[in-house]
Short mmCIF file of C-alpha atoms in Angstrom, two decimals:
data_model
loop_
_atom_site.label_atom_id
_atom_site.label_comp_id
_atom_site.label_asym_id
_atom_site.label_seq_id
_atom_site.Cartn_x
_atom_site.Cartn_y
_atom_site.Cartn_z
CA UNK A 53 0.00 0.00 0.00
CA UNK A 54 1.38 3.29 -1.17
CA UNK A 55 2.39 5.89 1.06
CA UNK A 56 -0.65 8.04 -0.17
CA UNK A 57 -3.17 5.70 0.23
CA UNK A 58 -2.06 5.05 3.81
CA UNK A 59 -2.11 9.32 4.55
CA UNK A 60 -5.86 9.09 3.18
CA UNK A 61 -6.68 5.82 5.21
CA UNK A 62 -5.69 7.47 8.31
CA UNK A 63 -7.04 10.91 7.58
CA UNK A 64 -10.74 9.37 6.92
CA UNK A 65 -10.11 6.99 10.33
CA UNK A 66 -9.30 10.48 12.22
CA UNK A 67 -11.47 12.69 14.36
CA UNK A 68 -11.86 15.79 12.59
CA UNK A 69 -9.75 19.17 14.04
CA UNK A 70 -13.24 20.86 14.14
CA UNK A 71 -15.73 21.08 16.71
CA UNK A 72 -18.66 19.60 14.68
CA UNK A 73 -20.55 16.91 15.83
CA UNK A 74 -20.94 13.76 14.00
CA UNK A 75 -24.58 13.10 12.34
CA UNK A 76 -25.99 11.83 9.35
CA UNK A 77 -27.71 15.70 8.42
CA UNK A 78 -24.41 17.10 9.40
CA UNK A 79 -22.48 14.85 6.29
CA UNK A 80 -25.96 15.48 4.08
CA UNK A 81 -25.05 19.19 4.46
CA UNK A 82 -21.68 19.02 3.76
CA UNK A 83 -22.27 16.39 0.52
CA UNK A 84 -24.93 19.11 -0.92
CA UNK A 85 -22.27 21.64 -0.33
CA UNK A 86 -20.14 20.22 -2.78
CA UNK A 87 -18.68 21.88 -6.05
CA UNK A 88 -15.72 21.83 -8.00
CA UNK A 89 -14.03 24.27 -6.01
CA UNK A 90 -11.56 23.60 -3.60
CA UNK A 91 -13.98 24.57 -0.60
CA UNK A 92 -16.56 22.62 -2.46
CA UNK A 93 -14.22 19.25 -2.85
CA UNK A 94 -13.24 19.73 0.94
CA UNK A 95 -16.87 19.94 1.65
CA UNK A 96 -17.35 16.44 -0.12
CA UNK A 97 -14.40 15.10 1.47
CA UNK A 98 -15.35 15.60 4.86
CA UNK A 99 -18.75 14.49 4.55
CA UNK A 100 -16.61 11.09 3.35
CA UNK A 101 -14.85 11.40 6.82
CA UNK A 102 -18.08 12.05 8.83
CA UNK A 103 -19.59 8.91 7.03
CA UNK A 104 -16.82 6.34 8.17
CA UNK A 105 -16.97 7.48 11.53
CA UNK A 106 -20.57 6.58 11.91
CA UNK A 107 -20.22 3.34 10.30
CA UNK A 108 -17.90 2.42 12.09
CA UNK A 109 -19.98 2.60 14.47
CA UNK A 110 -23.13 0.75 13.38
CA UNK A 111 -23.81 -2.42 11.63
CA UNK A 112 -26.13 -4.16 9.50
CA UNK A 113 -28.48 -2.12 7.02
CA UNK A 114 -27.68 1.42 9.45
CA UNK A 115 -24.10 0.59 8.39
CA UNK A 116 -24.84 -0.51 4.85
CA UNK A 117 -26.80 2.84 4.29
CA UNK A 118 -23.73 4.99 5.56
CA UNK A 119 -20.65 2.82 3.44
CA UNK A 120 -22.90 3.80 0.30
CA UNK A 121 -23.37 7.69 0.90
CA UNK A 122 -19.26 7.36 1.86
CA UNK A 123 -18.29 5.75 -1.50
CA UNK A 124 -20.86 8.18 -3.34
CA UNK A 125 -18.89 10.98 -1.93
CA UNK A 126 -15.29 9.62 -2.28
CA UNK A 127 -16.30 9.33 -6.00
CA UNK A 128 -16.89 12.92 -6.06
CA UNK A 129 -14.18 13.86 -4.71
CA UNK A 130 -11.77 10.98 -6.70
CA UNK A 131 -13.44 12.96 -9.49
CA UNK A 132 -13.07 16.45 -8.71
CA UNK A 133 -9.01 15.93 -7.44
CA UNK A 134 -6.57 17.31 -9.90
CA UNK A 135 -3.79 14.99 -8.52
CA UNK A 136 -3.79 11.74 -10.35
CA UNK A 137 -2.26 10.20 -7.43
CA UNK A 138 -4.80 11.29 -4.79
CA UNK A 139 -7.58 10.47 -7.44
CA UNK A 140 -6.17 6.87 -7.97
CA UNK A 141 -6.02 6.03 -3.76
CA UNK A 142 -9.60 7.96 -3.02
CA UNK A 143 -10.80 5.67 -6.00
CA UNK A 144 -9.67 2.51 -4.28
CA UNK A 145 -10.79 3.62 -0.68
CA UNK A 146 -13.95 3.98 -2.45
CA UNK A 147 -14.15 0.32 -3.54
CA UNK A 148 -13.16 -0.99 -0.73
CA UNK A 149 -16.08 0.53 0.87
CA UNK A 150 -18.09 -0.10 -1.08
CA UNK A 151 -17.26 -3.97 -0.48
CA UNK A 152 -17.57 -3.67 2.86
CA UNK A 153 -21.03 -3.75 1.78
CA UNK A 154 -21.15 -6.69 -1.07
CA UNK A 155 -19.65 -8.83 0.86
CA UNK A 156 -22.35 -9.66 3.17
CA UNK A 157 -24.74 -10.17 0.11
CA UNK A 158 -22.17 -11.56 -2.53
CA UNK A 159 -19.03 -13.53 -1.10
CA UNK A 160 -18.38 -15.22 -4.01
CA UNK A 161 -19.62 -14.13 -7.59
CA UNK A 162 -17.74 -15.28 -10.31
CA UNK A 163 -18.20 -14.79 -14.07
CA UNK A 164 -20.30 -18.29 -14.19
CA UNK A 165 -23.32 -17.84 -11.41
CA UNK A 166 -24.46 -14.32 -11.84
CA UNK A 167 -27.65 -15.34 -12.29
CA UNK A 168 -27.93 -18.09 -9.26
CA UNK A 169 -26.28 -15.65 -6.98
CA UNK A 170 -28.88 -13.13 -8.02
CA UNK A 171 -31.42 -15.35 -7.78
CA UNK A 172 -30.49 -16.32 -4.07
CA UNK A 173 -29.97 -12.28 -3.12
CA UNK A 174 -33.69 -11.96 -4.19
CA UNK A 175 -34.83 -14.91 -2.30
CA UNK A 176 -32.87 -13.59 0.90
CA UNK A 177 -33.53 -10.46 1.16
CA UNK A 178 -35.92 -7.38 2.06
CA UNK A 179 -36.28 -4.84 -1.23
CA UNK A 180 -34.29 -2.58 0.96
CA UNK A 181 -31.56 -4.42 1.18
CA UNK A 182 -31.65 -5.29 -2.32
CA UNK A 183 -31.76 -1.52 -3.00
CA UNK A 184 -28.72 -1.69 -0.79
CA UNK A 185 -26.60 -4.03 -2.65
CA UNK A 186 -27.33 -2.79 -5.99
CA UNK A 187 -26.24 0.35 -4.80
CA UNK A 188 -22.88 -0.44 -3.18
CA UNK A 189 -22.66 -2.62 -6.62
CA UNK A 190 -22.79 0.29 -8.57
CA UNK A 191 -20.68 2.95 -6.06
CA UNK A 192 -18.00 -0.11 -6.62
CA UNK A 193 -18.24 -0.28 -10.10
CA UNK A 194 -18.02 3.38 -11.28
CA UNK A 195 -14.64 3.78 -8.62
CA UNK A 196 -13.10 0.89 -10.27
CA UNK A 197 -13.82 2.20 -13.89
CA UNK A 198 -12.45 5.17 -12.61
CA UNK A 199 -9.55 3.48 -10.34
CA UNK A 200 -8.73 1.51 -13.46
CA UNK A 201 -8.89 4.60 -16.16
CA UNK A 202 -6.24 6.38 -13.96
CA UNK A 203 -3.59 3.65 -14.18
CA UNK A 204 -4.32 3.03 -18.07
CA UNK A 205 -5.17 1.02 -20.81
CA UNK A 206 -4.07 -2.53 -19.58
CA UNK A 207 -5.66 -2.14 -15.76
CA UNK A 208 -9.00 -0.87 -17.53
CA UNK A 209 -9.13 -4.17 -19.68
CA UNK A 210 -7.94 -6.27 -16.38
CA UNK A 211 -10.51 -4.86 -14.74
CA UNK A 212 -13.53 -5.12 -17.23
CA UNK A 213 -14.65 -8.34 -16.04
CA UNK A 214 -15.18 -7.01 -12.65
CA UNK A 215 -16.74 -4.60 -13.42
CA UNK A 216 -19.21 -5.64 -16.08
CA UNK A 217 -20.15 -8.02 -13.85
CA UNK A 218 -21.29 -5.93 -11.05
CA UNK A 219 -23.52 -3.72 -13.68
CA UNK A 220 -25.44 -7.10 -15.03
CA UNK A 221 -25.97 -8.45 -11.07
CA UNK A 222 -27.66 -4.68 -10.89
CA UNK A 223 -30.04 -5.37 -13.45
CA UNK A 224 -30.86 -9.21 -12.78
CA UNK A 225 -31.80 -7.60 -9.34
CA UNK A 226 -34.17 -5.59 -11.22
CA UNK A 227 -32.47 -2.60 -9.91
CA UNK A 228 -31.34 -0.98 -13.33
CA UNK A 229 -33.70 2.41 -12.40
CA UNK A 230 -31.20 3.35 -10.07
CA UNK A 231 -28.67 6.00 -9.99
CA UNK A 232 -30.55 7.38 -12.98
CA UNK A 233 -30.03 3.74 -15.13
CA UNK A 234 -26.37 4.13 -13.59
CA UNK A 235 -25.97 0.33 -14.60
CA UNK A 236 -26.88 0.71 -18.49
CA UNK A 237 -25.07 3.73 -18.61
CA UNK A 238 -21.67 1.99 -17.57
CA UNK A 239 -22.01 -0.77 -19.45
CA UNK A 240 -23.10 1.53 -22.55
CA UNK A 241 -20.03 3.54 -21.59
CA UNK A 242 -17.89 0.52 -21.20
CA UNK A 243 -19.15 -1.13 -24.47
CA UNK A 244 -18.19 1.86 -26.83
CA UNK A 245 -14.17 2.68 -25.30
CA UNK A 246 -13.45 -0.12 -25.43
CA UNK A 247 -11.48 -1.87 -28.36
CA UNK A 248 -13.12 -4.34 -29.92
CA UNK A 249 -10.34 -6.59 -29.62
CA UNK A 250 -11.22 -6.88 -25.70
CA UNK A 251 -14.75 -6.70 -25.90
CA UNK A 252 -16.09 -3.44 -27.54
CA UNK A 253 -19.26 -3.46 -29.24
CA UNK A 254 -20.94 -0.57 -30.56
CA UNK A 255 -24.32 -2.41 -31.17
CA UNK A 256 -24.20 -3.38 -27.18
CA UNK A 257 -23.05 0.73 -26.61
CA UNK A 258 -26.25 1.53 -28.51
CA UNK A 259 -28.54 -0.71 -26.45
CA UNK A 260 -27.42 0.38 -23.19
CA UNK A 261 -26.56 4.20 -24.00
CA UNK A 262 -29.86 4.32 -25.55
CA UNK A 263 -31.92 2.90 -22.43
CA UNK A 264 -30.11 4.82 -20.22
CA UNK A 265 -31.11 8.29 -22.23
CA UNK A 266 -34.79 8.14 -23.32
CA UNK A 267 -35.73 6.30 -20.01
CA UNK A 268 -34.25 9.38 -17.90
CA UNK A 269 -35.62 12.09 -20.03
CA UNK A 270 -37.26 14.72 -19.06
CA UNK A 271 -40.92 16.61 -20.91
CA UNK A 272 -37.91 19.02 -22.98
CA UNK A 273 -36.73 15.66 -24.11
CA UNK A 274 -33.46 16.28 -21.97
CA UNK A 275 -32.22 13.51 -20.01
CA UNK A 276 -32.14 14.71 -16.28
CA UNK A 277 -28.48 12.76 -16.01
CA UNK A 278 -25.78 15.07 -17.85
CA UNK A 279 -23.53 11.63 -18.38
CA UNK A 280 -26.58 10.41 -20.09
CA UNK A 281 -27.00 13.43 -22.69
CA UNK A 282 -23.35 13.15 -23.26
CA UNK A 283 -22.26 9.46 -23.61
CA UNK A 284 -25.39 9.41 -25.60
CA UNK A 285 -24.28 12.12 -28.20
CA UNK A 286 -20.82 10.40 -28.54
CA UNK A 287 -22.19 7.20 -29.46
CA UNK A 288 -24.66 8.96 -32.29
CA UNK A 289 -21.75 10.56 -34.03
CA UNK A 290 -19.64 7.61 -33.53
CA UNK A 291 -22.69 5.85 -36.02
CA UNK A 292 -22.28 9.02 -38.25
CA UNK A 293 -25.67 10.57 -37.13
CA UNK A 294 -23.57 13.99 -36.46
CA UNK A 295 -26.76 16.62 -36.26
CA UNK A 296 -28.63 14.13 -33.80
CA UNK A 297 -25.66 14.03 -31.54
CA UNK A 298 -25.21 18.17 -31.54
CA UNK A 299 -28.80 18.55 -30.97
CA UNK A 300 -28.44 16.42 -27.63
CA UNK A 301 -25.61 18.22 -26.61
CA UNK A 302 -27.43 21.57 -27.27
CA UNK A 303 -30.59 20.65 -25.50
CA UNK A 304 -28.57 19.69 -22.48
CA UNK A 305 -26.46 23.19 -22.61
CA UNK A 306 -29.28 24.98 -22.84
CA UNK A 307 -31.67 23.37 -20.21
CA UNK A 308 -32.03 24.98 -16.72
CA UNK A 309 -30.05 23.15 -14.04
CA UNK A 310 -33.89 23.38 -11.83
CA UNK A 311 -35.30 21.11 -15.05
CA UNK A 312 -32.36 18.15 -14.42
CA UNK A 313 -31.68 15.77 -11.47
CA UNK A 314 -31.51 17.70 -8.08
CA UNK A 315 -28.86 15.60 -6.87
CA UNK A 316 -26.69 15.96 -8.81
CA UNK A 317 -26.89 19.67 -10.15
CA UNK A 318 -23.06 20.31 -9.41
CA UNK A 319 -22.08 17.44 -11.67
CA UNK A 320 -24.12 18.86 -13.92
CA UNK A 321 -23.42 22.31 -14.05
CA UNK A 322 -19.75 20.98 -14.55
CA UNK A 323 -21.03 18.88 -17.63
CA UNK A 324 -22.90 21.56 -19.52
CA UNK A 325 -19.20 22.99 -19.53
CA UNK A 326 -18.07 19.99 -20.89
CA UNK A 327 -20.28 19.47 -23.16
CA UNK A 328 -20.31 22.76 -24.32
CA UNK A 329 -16.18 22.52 -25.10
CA UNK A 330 -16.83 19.21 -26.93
CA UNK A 331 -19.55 20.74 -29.39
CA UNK A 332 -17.27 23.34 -29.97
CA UNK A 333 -15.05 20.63 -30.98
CA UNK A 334 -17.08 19.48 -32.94
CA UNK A 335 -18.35 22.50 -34.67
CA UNK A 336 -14.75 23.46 -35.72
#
């Protein structure tokens, strides 16, 4: 274990310097406090912290509840780093949390019993917990993509598999509405970087990016997810439909942030930037 990893291990572990109590409103506050900012990714970060403490505290579907908000906001803020190295080790804390969480559902899913193991989580368990799982599934998943982006090309392919395989257990739960079709999206995602030498395939990207757009949209025709509107216009002009894939990307600059997902409106204030510079790119 790096020397970095271990600094961020024991900073999340630690009290905090300041004299706020612990709660679960306290770390809501702080999460919805977030932006891109350095005050805003501090905010995210110690909303992480605040998280830990508690469930380290707790156990059982309290605990469960607490490990998934944590690895929700150590995504954020593995996103939002501009250090490659701190992105990398908050990435991996936030699998590892998130596992705390799978384990107790899924010890030991392999490529070959999706299904049965599926099929005994939905036999087992309260549609809470279920809720539960898929979501630690998917909190796990998106880290790793991002875990295994960071160290390149070969670690993204190694870790494919993995994390395919945690998208399709979300679905045969019949969990696939959550995180705004967070499951299709990563597989759509997945399905069109990849080459097609390790498992590409733009017909699959279609399937899945498609889903994952027109089932999140909202009456403007917008999907409420910014990821969606823009993994969605990449695809089209991949398939040479060029004017449908600027016309998504315009509808989602142009929407107000109050007509997209609440939860996530610093995300997506940061992707109608992004989105803006790649139809600029695009326009050149």
């Amino acid at each position: 274990m790096n020397k970095l990893l271990l600094t961020i291990l024991f900073v999340f572990s630690c009290s905090p310097i300041f004299a706020v109590d612990d709660s679960v409103v306290q770390a809501e506050k702080l999460f919805s406090e977030r932006d891109f900012s350095v005050q805003g990714i501090a905010n995210a970060k110690a909303a992480a912290e605040m998280l830990g403490r508690l469930a380290a505290n707790t156990k059982g579907s309290e605990q469960y509840e607490l490990r998934i908000g944590q690895a929700k906001a150590l995504y954020f803020v593995g996103s939002a780093s501009q250090s490659k190295d701190e992105k990398i080790a908050t990435f991996q804390l936030g699998i590892d949390v998130s596992k705390l969480v799978m384990k107790d559902f899924l010890p030991d899913l392999t490529d070959e019993n999706l299904e049965a193991e599926a099929k005994k989580v939905l036999a087992k368990n309260t549609p809470a917990e279920i809720s539960q799982l898929a979501h630690a599934l998917y909190y796990a998943g998106i880290n790793l993509g991002s875990w295994a982006e960071g160290n390149g090309v070969m670690q993204s392919l190694k870790k494919w598999p993995e994390l395919r395989n945690n998208m399709l257990v979300i679905q045969l739960l019949g969990q696939k509405e959550i995180a705004l079709h967070g499951s299709s999206r990563v597989l759509g995602r997945a399905y069109y970087k990849l080459p097609k030498i390790a498992g590409g395939d733009m017909e699959k990207a279609g399937k899945y990016l498609s889903e994952a757009f027109t089932s999140t949209t909202n009456p403007k025709g917008v999907s409420v997810s910014g990821n969606n509107n823009i993994f969605w216009a990449e695809y089209l002009k991949e398939v040479d439909k060029v004017n449908d894939a600027k016309q998504v990307l315009k509808n989602f600059i142009d929407s107000n942030l109050n007509d997209l997902d609440p939860e996530t409106l610093p995300e997506n204030k940061n992707l109608q930037q992004l989105a803006k510079t790649i139809l600029d790119r695009w326009e050149d």
